[in-house]
Amino acid sequence: MDKRFSANSAPARWTDSGTREALDAWSYRLALGLYQTAVDVFFAAGGLRRLKKKYKTGVEERMGIFDSGVPRNALWVHSVSVGEVQSALSLIEAARQSCSRPCVLSTVTRTGRVMAEKLTSHAVERFIYSPWDARRFVRRALDRLCPAAYVAMETERWPTMLSELHRRGIPAFLVNGRLSDESAAPLLKTRGFWRGVLSCFNRLLVRFDSDRENFLRLGVPEEKIVVTGDCKIDAMIRRRENLDLSKWAFLRGEASAPVLLAGSTHPGEEEAVLKAFQILRRKFPRARLVIAPRHPERGQSVAQLASAFGEARLLSGHSEFRDILVVDKIGVLFEMYGVVDAAFVGGSLVPKGGQNLMEPALFGLRPVHGPDMRDFRDADRMDAMGAARQIRDADGLAEAWLSSLEEGSRQKAKEACAAWLETVGGASERSWAVIEEEIRARLNSS
């Protein structure tokens, strides 16, 4: 086993000019110990009681206590919430095609668990909540599960879990890894610690070259990082192929009246969306608008705001609407993109980093987005290929929607989206191939 970043090993010289690296290793050991002590103190000082109030479900599993039905020696995939679960889907399916090893999928949030059960029940033996990152909980969980490998999706990097996996020789992988410039900047201030944490992964399988560069800036060894692409695209393609869109036929009114969708919106964006809708209705008086807030629990307040622009109804209470429908349910936005005429993707007109442009693009819709897309690194390339379009305000959104409804525009959008998708698929199979090779190497050496 590579001892360079073991929590129990002494600092070592890793290169001929290893002074900085030795200091980083010492920094990692010290910081890890302080982190773990702070976590222990938190739980001893009433933190567990507070967390039990916050998390109403899965408390025992979060403490590393699992019943006898949890399989041992499984592939453990960890996806914190909804977005990461979607990324994991195609990876899990790729794994099941080439091996019979059972799969355990852990989440942190309740919404993530709901999405996991909806999307992956056909390929996952057991769903669990991930243990809190305290030594006693992590060790108890690993003693019980004894996984063949651990796969964390996207941004998950829990120091105690990773150091314990490394200590036990259990292969660990980051899949669909992403690290933006903004996210990397604060980590650089404690570079030695994060180099140690991230180097506990056997491989970091990242989406784009920009993610790779940021992990390298943290000092992660170059040989550990592989650019494999974005697994979310593969998962969504599979999901699209199995959809029954007939249940969303009620979204459409008159055949000639367009239906617009604003997805994953945040506070401050609904106002712009509603103003753009008001402008568009001057040309299309029967147009309809669907608003899906990023957090569905905001549905009621968004509906109240929208009522000034037309009759607004909640999806949970109605299957018919005339003007504006506000989505207050989890896990339905992706399907709705398949039956509308134009789409806006939120988190981009306000400083939230942008949400997923892939979903509408998969249905041949050219997604319209705001200027803040720092969390979706391929937005500029999509814009350049004509597979997406940036706007800055309500007027720009209205103009973009009107343009997308012009004759011939929809076909051009479909072609541009298809051309972009051809450049980014296959990440799941590439990622699983790396993981499978590592698992086999470990079995052969044992």
Short mmCIF file of C-alpha atoms in Angstrom, two decimals:
data_model
loop_
_atom_site.label_atom_id
_atom_site.label_comp_id
_atom_site.label_asym_id
_atom_site.label_seq_id
_atom_site.Cartn_x
_atom_site.Cartn_y
_atom_site.Cartn_z
CA MET A 1 0.00 0.00 0.00
CA ASP A 2 1.11 3.54 -0.73
CA LYS A 3 2.13 4.95 2.68
CA ARG A 4 2.79 8.50 1.60
CA PHE A 5 -0.43 9.81 3.11
CA SER A 6 -1.25 7.19 5.73
CA ALA A 7 -2.48 8.81 8.93
CA ASN A 8 -0.22 6.40 10.86
CA SER A 9 2.98 6.89 8.90
CA ALA A 10 5.80 9.32 9.51
CA PRO A 11 6.42 12.13 7.02
CA ALA A 12 8.44 10.91 4.09
CA ARG A 13 10.38 12.37 1.19
CA TRP A 14 8.26 11.77 -1.90
CA THR A 15 10.45 13.43 -4.51
CA ASP A 16 14.06 14.55 -4.87
CA SER A 17 12.88 18.01 -3.84
CA GLY A 18 10.66 16.60 -1.13
CA THR A 19 10.90 19.28 1.55
CA ARG A 20 7.54 20.80 0.65
CA GLU A 21 5.96 17.38 0.34
CA ALA A 22 7.31 16.29 3.71
CA LEU A 23 5.87 19.41 5.28
CA ASP A 24 2.56 18.71 3.56
CA ALA A 25 2.51 15.16 4.96
CA TRP A 26 3.25 16.44 8.45
CA SER A 27 0.57 19.10 8.01
CA TYR A 28 -1.90 16.45 6.89
CA ARG A 29 -1.26 14.22 9.90
CA LEU A 30 -1.60 17.12 12.30
CA ALA A 31 -4.70 18.59 10.64
CA LEU A 32 -6.39 15.20 10.37
CA GLY A 33 -5.83 14.58 14.05
CA LEU A 34 -7.21 18.01 14.95
CA TYR A 35 -10.20 17.51 12.65
CA GLN A 36 -11.02 14.11 14.12
CA THR A 37 -10.64 15.39 17.67
CA ALA A 38 -12.92 18.34 16.92
CA VAL A 39 -15.55 16.00 15.48
CA ASP A 40 -15.33 13.75 18.57
CA VAL A 41 -15.72 16.78 20.85
CA PHE A 42 -18.72 17.97 18.82
CA PHE A 43 -20.53 14.69 19.31
CA ALA A 44 -19.56 14.43 22.98
CA ALA A 45 -20.82 17.98 23.62
CA GLY A 46 -24.36 17.38 22.41
CA GLY A 47 -23.83 17.35 18.67
CA LEU A 48 -25.40 13.92 18.32
CA ARG A 49 -28.56 15.12 20.03
CA ARG A 50 -28.80 18.09 17.68
CA LEU A 51 -28.20 15.97 14.60
CA LYS A 52 -30.90 13.53 15.69
CA LYS A 53 -33.36 16.43 15.70
CA LYS A 54 -32.23 17.56 12.25
CA TYR A 55 -32.25 14.11 10.62
CA LYS A 56 -35.53 12.38 11.36
CA THR A 57 -34.70 9.23 9.40
CA GLY A 58 -31.77 6.83 9.27
CA VAL A 59 -30.13 7.95 12.53
CA GLU A 60 -28.80 4.48 13.38
CA GLU A 61 -27.32 4.07 9.91
CA ARG A 62 -25.72 7.50 10.21
CA MET A 63 -24.08 6.13 13.38
CA GLY A 64 -22.73 3.14 11.42
CA ILE A 65 -25.33 0.65 12.69
CA PHE A 66 -26.79 -1.58 9.98
CA ASP A 67 -29.03 -4.63 10.14
CA SER A 68 -28.09 -8.09 8.91
CA GLY A 69 -29.58 -7.42 5.46
CA VAL A 70 -26.73 -5.16 4.35
CA PRO A 71 -24.41 -7.18 2.05
CA ARG A 72 -20.71 -7.45 2.80
CA ASN A 73 -17.94 -7.14 0.23
CA ALA A 74 -20.19 -5.01 -2.00
CA LEU A 75 -19.42 -2.04 -4.19
CA TRP A 76 -20.26 0.95 -1.99
CA VAL A 77 -21.32 4.01 -3.99
CA HIS A 78 -21.88 7.26 -2.09
CA SER A 79 -24.01 10.06 -3.58
CA VAL A 80 -24.84 12.90 -1.24
CA SER A 81 -28.11 14.04 -2.86
CA VAL A 82 -30.22 14.20 -6.02
CA GLY A 83 -27.60 15.42 -8.51
CA GLU A 84 -24.97 12.92 -7.42
CA VAL A 85 -27.50 10.07 -7.53
CA GLN A 86 -28.18 10.91 -11.17
CA SER A 87 -24.45 10.78 -11.88
CA ALA A 88 -24.16 7.40 -10.15
CA LEU A 89 -26.94 5.70 -12.11
CA SER A 90 -25.04 4.89 -15.29
CA LEU A 91 -21.90 3.97 -13.38
CA ILE A 92 -23.83 1.42 -11.32
CA GLU A 93 -25.43 0.00 -14.46
CA ALA A 94 -22.02 -0.29 -16.11
CA ALA A 95 -20.75 -2.15 -13.06
CA ARG A 96 -23.67 -4.58 -13.07
CA GLN A 97 -23.08 -5.43 -16.71
CA SER A 98 -19.57 -6.69 -16.07
CA CYS A 99 -19.70 -8.20 -12.57
CA SER A 100 -22.15 -9.82 -10.18
CA ARG A 101 -20.91 -8.04 -7.07
CA PRO A 102 -23.79 -6.48 -5.08
CA CYS A 103 -24.06 -2.71 -4.79
CA VAL A 104 -24.86 -0.55 -1.77
CA LEU A 105 -25.84 3.07 -2.41
CA SER A 106 -25.58 5.64 0.37
CA THR A 107 -26.98 9.16 0.50
CA VAL A 108 -27.01 11.99 3.03
CA THR A 109 -30.30 13.75 2.26
CA ARG A 110 -33.83 12.39 2.27
CA THR A 111 -34.43 13.79 -1.22
CA GLY A 112 -31.33 11.95 -2.41
CA ARG A 113 -32.66 8.72 -0.95
CA VAL A 114 -36.03 9.19 -2.68
CA MET A 115 -34.32 9.81 -6.02
CA ALA A 116 -31.98 6.84 -5.49
CA GLU A 117 -34.86 4.46 -4.87
CA LYS A 118 -36.70 5.82 -7.90
CA LEU A 119 -33.82 5.56 -10.34
CA THR A 120 -31.61 2.69 -9.19
CA SER A 121 -33.78 0.07 -7.45
CA HIS A 122 -33.24 -2.30 -10.38
CA ALA A 123 -29.47 -2.31 -9.84
CA VAL A 124 -28.89 -1.68 -6.12
CA GLU A 125 -29.26 -4.33 -3.39
CA ARG A 126 -29.48 -1.92 -0.47
CA PHE A 127 -29.94 1.80 0.18
CA ILE A 128 -28.39 3.28 3.31
CA TYR A 129 -27.65 6.64 4.87
CA SER A 130 -23.95 7.47 4.99
CA PRO A 131 -22.33 7.47 8.44
CA TRP A 132 -21.33 10.77 9.98
CA ASP A 133 -17.59 11.39 9.62
CA ALA A 134 -16.60 10.48 13.18
CA ARG A 135 -14.06 7.71 13.79
CA ARG A 136 -16.37 5.45 15.79
CA PHE A 137 -19.20 5.70 13.25
CA VAL A 138 -16.98 5.24 10.21
CA ARG A 139 -15.10 2.29 11.71
CA ARG A 140 -18.32 0.62 12.83
CA ALA A 141 -19.77 0.99 9.32
CA LEU A 142 -16.66 -0.38 7.61
CA ASP A 143 -16.45 -3.28 10.06
CA ARG A 144 -20.02 -4.19 9.17
CA LEU A 145 -19.94 -3.63 5.39
CA CYS A 146 -16.31 -4.45 4.58
CA PRO A 147 -16.79 -3.10 1.02
CA ALA A 148 -14.77 -4.33 -1.94
CA ALA A 149 -14.42 -0.71 -3.04
CA TYR A 150 -15.79 2.71 -2.15
CA VAL A 151 -16.92 5.18 -4.83
CA ALA A 152 -17.68 8.80 -3.94
CA MET A 153 -19.50 10.92 -6.49
CA GLU A 154 -18.50 14.44 -7.59
CA THR A 155 -17.42 16.50 -4.54
CA GLU A 156 -17.57 14.11 -1.57
CA ARG A 157 -14.27 14.06 0.34
CA TRP A 158 -14.81 13.16 3.99
CA PRO A 159 -11.38 13.07 5.71
CA THR A 160 -12.06 10.36 8.30
CA MET A 161 -13.83 8.03 5.87
CA LEU A 162 -11.06 8.34 3.29
CA SER A 163 -8.21 7.95 5.78
CA GLU A 164 -9.87 4.85 7.27
CA LEU A 165 -10.43 3.30 3.84
CA HIS A 166 -6.78 3.97 3.02
CA ARG A 167 -5.61 2.46 6.31
CA ARG A 168 -7.59 -0.72 5.64
CA GLY A 169 -6.43 -1.01 2.03
CA ILE A 170 -9.95 -0.65 0.61
CA PRO A 171 -9.77 0.96 -2.86
CA ALA A 172 -11.46 4.36 -2.97
CA PHE A 173 -12.41 6.37 -6.04
CA LEU A 174 -13.78 9.80 -6.79
CA VAL A 175 -16.02 9.57 -9.86
CA ASN A 176 -17.35 12.49 -11.88
CA GLY A 177 -14.98 14.57 -9.79
CA ARG A 178 -15.43 18.31 -10.06
CA LEU A 179 -13.46 21.19 -8.60
CA SER A 180 -14.08 24.70 -9.85
CA ASP A 181 -11.62 27.57 -9.54
CA GLU A 182 -13.82 29.10 -6.84
CA SER A 183 -13.99 25.85 -4.86
CA ALA A 184 -10.26 25.23 -5.15
CA ALA A 185 -9.21 28.69 -3.92
CA PRO A 186 -10.06 28.22 -0.21
CA LEU A 187 -8.67 24.67 -0.21
CA LEU A 188 -5.28 25.99 -1.35
CA LYS A 189 -4.93 27.75 2.01
CA THR A 190 -4.71 24.30 3.64
CA ARG A 191 -3.08 22.56 0.69
CA GLY A 192 -1.11 20.04 2.71
CA PHE A 193 -4.22 18.74 4.42
CA TRP A 194 -6.30 18.44 1.25
CA ARG A 195 -3.44 16.89 -0.68
CA GLY A 196 -3.37 14.19 1.97
CA VAL A 197 -7.14 13.70 2.05
CA LEU A 198 -7.52 13.52 -1.73
CA SER A 199 -4.49 11.28 -2.15
CA CYS A 200 -6.30 8.64 -0.12
CA PHE A 201 -8.27 8.01 -3.31
CA ASN A 202 -6.71 5.36 -5.53
CA ARG A 203 -7.95 7.32 -8.54
CA LEU A 204 -9.73 10.62 -9.09
CA LEU A 205 -11.85 10.25 -12.22
CA VAL A 206 -12.76 13.81 -13.17
CA ARG A 207 -15.06 15.41 -15.73
CA PHE A 208 -12.93 17.95 -17.58
CA ASP A 209 -9.36 19.17 -17.96
CA SER A 210 -10.23 22.21 -15.83
CA ASP A 211 -11.15 19.92 -12.91
CA ARG A 212 -7.88 18.02 -13.37
CA GLU A 213 -5.85 21.23 -13.25
CA ASN A 214 -7.47 22.31 -10.00
CA PHE A 215 -6.78 18.97 -8.32
CA LEU A 216 -3.17 19.23 -9.48
CA ARG A 217 -2.99 22.70 -7.91
CA LEU A 218 -3.81 21.05 -4.59
CA GLY A 219 -0.84 18.75 -5.06
CA VAL A 220 -2.68 15.53 -5.88
CA PRO A 221 -0.21 13.24 -7.69
CA GLU A 222 -0.70 13.47 -11.43
CA GLU A 223 -0.82 9.70 -11.88
CA LYS A 224 -3.91 9.47 -9.68
CA ILE A 225 -6.05 11.75 -11.89
CA VAL A 226 -7.86 10.55 -15.03
CA VAL A 227 -10.19 12.69 -17.16
CA THR A 228 -13.14 10.46 -18.05
CA GLY A 229 -15.97 12.91 -18.83
CA ASP A 230 -19.34 13.53 -17.21
CA CYS A 231 -21.29 10.45 -16.09
CA LYS A 232 -24.47 12.46 -15.74
CA ILE A 233 -24.90 12.52 -19.49
CA ASP A 234 -24.83 8.73 -19.78
CA ALA A 235 -27.32 8.38 -16.94
CA MET A 236 -29.70 10.87 -18.48
CA ILE A 237 -29.53 9.26 -21.91
CA ARG A 238 -30.53 5.92 -20.35
CA ARG A 239 -33.25 7.56 -18.32
CA ARG A 240 -34.63 9.41 -21.35
CA GLU A 241 -34.90 6.19 -23.33
CA ASN A 242 -37.20 4.64 -20.71
CA LEU A 243 -39.53 7.58 -20.16
CA ASP A 244 -43.28 7.58 -20.64
CA LEU A 245 -44.06 11.22 -21.34
CA SER A 246 -47.78 10.70 -21.87
CA LYS A 247 -48.50 11.52 -18.22
CA TRP A 248 -47.31 15.09 -18.88
CA ALA A 249 -49.64 15.65 -21.84
CA PHE A 250 -51.76 17.90 -19.62
CA LEU A 251 -49.01 20.53 -19.69
CA ARG A 252 -50.00 21.37 -23.23
CA GLY A 253 -53.08 23.43 -23.97
CA GLU A 254 -53.91 24.53 -27.49
CA ALA A 255 -51.70 22.97 -30.16
CA SER A 256 -50.46 26.36 -31.34
CA ALA A 257 -49.77 27.74 -27.86
CA PRO A 258 -46.18 27.26 -26.61
CA VAL A 259 -45.28 25.85 -23.20
CA LEU A 260 -42.25 27.37 -21.48
CA LEU A 261 -40.31 25.84 -18.61
CA ALA A 262 -38.05 27.55 -16.08
CA GLY A 263 -36.17 24.83 -14.22
CA SER A 264 -34.16 24.85 -10.97
CA THR A 265 -34.90 28.50 -10.25
CA HIS A 266 -33.66 30.35 -7.18
CA PRO A 267 -35.05 33.39 -5.34
CA GLY A 268 -34.54 36.46 -7.48
CA GLU A 269 -34.92 34.53 -10.75
CA GLU A 270 -38.65 33.88 -10.74
CA GLU A 271 -39.29 37.61 -11.14
CA ALA A 272 -37.23 37.71 -14.35
CA VAL A 273 -38.91 34.55 -15.63
CA LEU A 274 -42.38 35.97 -15.01
CA LYS A 275 -41.53 39.27 -16.71
CA ALA A 276 -40.19 37.38 -19.74
CA PHE A 277 -43.37 35.31 -19.81
CA GLN A 278 -45.44 38.50 -19.71
CA ILE A 279 -43.50 39.87 -22.71
CA LEU A 280 -43.85 36.64 -24.69
CA ARG A 281 -47.59 36.55 -24.09
CA ARG A 282 -47.98 39.70 -26.15
CA LYS A 283 -47.32 37.50 -29.18
CA PHE A 284 -48.65 34.22 -27.76
CA PRO A 285 -51.61 35.10 -25.49
CA ARG A 286 -52.34 31.42 -24.75
CA ALA A 287 -48.76 30.51 -23.82
CA ARG A 288 -48.24 28.58 -20.61
CA LEU A 289 -45.41 28.68 -18.09
CA VAL A 290 -44.08 25.96 -15.79
CA ILE A 291 -41.77 27.04 -12.96
CA ALA A 292 -39.80 24.39 -11.08
CA PRO A 293 -37.97 25.94 -8.10
CA ARG A 294 -34.64 24.36 -7.21
CA HIS A 295 -36.12 23.70 -3.76
CA PRO A 296 -39.70 22.42 -4.19
CA GLU A 297 -40.66 23.50 -0.68
CA ARG A 298 -40.65 27.07 -2.05
CA GLY A 299 -43.57 26.17 -4.30
CA GLN A 300 -46.23 28.03 -2.33
CA SER A 301 -44.29 31.30 -2.15
CA VAL A 302 -43.42 31.09 -5.87
CA ALA A 303 -47.09 30.50 -6.70
CA GLN A 304 -48.04 33.58 -4.70
CA LEU A 305 -45.50 35.64 -6.63
CA ALA A 306 -46.70 34.22 -9.94
CA SER A 307 -50.37 34.99 -9.20
CA ALA A 308 -49.73 38.61 -10.18
CA PHE A 309 -48.99 37.43 -13.74
CA GLY A 310 -51.85 34.97 -14.23
CA GLU A 311 -53.66 32.08 -12.62
CA ALA A 312 -50.99 30.10 -10.72
CA ARG A 313 -51.45 26.56 -9.47
CA LEU A 314 -49.30 23.99 -7.68
CA LEU A 315 -48.52 20.66 -9.32
CA SER A 316 -49.35 18.79 -6.10
CA GLY A 317 -52.88 20.10 -6.11
CA HIS A 318 -53.85 20.21 -9.78
CA SER A 319 -53.35 18.32 -13.02
CA GLU A 320 -54.86 21.11 -15.11
CA PHE A 321 -53.84 24.74 -15.39
CA ARG A 322 -54.40 27.69 -17.67
CA ASP A 323 -51.51 30.09 -17.13
CA ILE A 324 -48.75 29.13 -14.69
CA LEU A 325 -47.94 25.82 -12.99
CA VAL A 326 -45.47 25.71 -10.08
CA VAL A 327 -43.73 22.38 -9.48
CA ASP A 328 -43.60 21.46 -5.80
CA LYS A 329 -42.59 17.80 -6.23
CA ILE A 330 -39.20 16.11 -6.34
CA GLY A 331 -37.82 14.22 -9.33
CA VAL A 332 -40.16 15.33 -12.14
CA LEU A 333 -38.28 18.21 -13.80
CA PHE A 334 -36.23 16.02 -16.15
CA GLU A 335 -39.34 14.44 -17.66
CA MET A 336 -41.07 17.79 -18.12
CA TYR A 337 -38.28 19.01 -20.40
CA GLY A 338 -39.48 16.36 -22.86
CA VAL A 339 -42.85 17.99 -23.51
CA VAL A 340 -42.18 21.75 -23.56
CA ASP A 341 -41.10 24.13 -26.30
CA ALA A 342 -38.43 26.26 -24.63
CA ALA A 343 -36.46 26.18 -21.38
CA PHE A 344 -34.55 28.38 -18.98
CA VAL A 345 -32.11 26.81 -16.49
CA GLY A 346 -31.78 28.64 -13.19
CA GLY A 347 -29.10 29.28 -10.63
CA SER A 348 -27.48 31.42 -13.30
CA LEU A 349 -29.14 34.84 -13.17
CA VAL A 350 -28.25 34.94 -9.47
CA PRO A 351 -24.79 33.95 -8.14
CA LYS A 352 -25.44 30.26 -7.56
CA GLY A 353 -23.09 28.74 -10.13
CA GLY A 354 -25.73 27.50 -12.55
CA GLN A 355 -27.71 24.26 -12.75
CA ASN A 356 -27.67 21.39 -15.21
CA LEU A 357 -27.89 22.36 -18.91
CA MET A 358 -27.75 18.73 -20.03
CA GLU A 359 -31.35 17.87 -19.20
CA PRO A 360 -33.10 20.14 -21.72
CA ALA A 361 -30.33 19.53 -24.28
CA LEU A 362 -31.10 15.81 -24.20
CA PHE A 363 -34.56 16.60 -25.53
CA GLY A 364 -33.25 18.88 -28.25
CA LEU A 365 -34.08 22.09 -26.37
CA ARG A 366 -31.44 24.80 -26.50
CA PRO A 367 -31.28 25.81 -22.81
CA VAL A 368 -31.21 29.50 -22.00
CA HIS A 369 -29.10 30.44 -18.98
CA GLY A 370 -27.72 33.44 -17.13
CA PRO A 371 -24.07 34.54 -16.89
CA ASP A 372 -23.10 32.60 -13.73
CA MET A 373 -22.36 29.04 -14.89
CA ARG A 374 -19.16 28.42 -12.93
CA ASP A 375 -20.40 25.02 -11.68
CA PHE A 376 -21.16 23.83 -15.21
CA ARG A 377 -17.81 24.08 -16.93
CA ASP A 378 -19.00 23.14 -20.42
CA ALA A 379 -21.49 26.01 -20.73
CA ASP A 380 -19.17 28.15 -22.87
CA ARG A 381 -18.59 25.30 -25.30
CA MET A 382 -22.32 24.61 -25.51
CA ASP A 383 -22.92 28.28 -26.25
CA ALA A 384 -20.26 28.24 -28.97
CA MET A 385 -21.80 25.14 -30.58
CA GLY A 386 -25.30 26.63 -30.50
CA ALA A 387 -26.44 24.04 -27.96
CA ALA A 388 -27.13 26.69 -25.28
CA ARG A 389 -27.60 30.45 -25.08
CA GLN A 390 -26.64 33.00 -22.43
CA ILE A 391 -28.89 35.91 -21.45
CA ARG A 392 -28.59 38.57 -18.74
CA ASP A 393 -32.09 39.74 -17.86
CA ALA A 394 -35.82 39.33 -18.41
CA ASP A 395 -35.74 41.08 -21.78
CA GLY A 396 -32.97 38.81 -22.98
CA LEU A 397 -34.85 35.76 -21.78
CA ALA A 398 -38.02 36.82 -23.58
CA GLU A 399 -36.07 37.43 -26.79
CA ALA A 400 -34.34 34.06 -26.54
CA TRP A 401 -37.63 32.24 -25.96
CA LEU A 402 -39.27 34.03 -28.88
CA SER A 403 -36.32 33.19 -31.12
CA SER A 404 -36.48 29.52 -30.16
CA LEU A 405 -40.14 29.39 -31.21
CA GLU A 406 -39.43 30.62 -34.72
CA GLU A 407 -39.94 28.26 -37.64
CA GLY A 408 -36.83 26.17 -38.25
CA SER A 409 -35.18 27.22 -35.01
CA ARG A 410 -36.21 24.07 -33.12
CA GLN A 411 -34.61 21.79 -35.71
CA LYS A 412 -31.34 23.75 -35.59
CA ALA A 413 -31.38 23.50 -31.81
CA LYS A 414 -31.88 19.73 -31.96
CA GLU A 415 -28.95 19.33 -34.33
CA ALA A 416 -26.67 21.50 -32.17
CA CYS A 417 -27.62 19.64 -29.00
CA ALA A 418 -27.07 16.26 -30.68
CA ALA A 419 -23.64 17.37 -31.92
CA TRP A 420 -22.63 18.46 -28.41
CA LEU A 421 -23.88 15.23 -26.82
CA GLU A 422 -21.75 13.17 -29.20
CA THR A 423 -18.64 14.82 -27.76
CA VAL A 424 -19.31 14.01 -24.10
CA GLY A 425 -20.83 10.52 -23.79
CA GLY A 426 -19.28 7.29 -22.50
CA ALA A 427 -17.85 8.55 -19.19
CA SER A 428 -19.52 5.83 -17.11
CA GLU A 429 -17.95 2.96 -18.99
CA ARG A 430 -14.52 4.62 -18.90
CA SER A 431 -14.81 5.26 -15.17
CA TRP A 432 -15.93 1.73 -14.37
CA ALA A 433 -13.11 0.25 -16.44
CA VAL A 434 -10.57 2.05 -14.22
CA ILE A 435 -12.33 0.95 -11.02
CA GLU A 436 -12.66 -2.66 -12.14
CA GLU A 437 -8.97 -2.83 -13.03
CA GLU A 438 -8.02 -1.57 -9.56
CA ILE A 439 -10.32 -4.06 -7.81
CA ARG A 440 -8.89 -6.96 -9.82
CA ALA A 441 -5.35 -5.84 -9.10
CA ARG A 442 -6.11 -5.81 -5.39
CA LEU A 443 -7.66 -9.30 -5.52
CA ASN A 444 -4.70 -10.67 -7.48
CA SER A 445 -2.18 -9.24 -5.02
CA SER A 446 -3.97 -10.54 -1.93
#
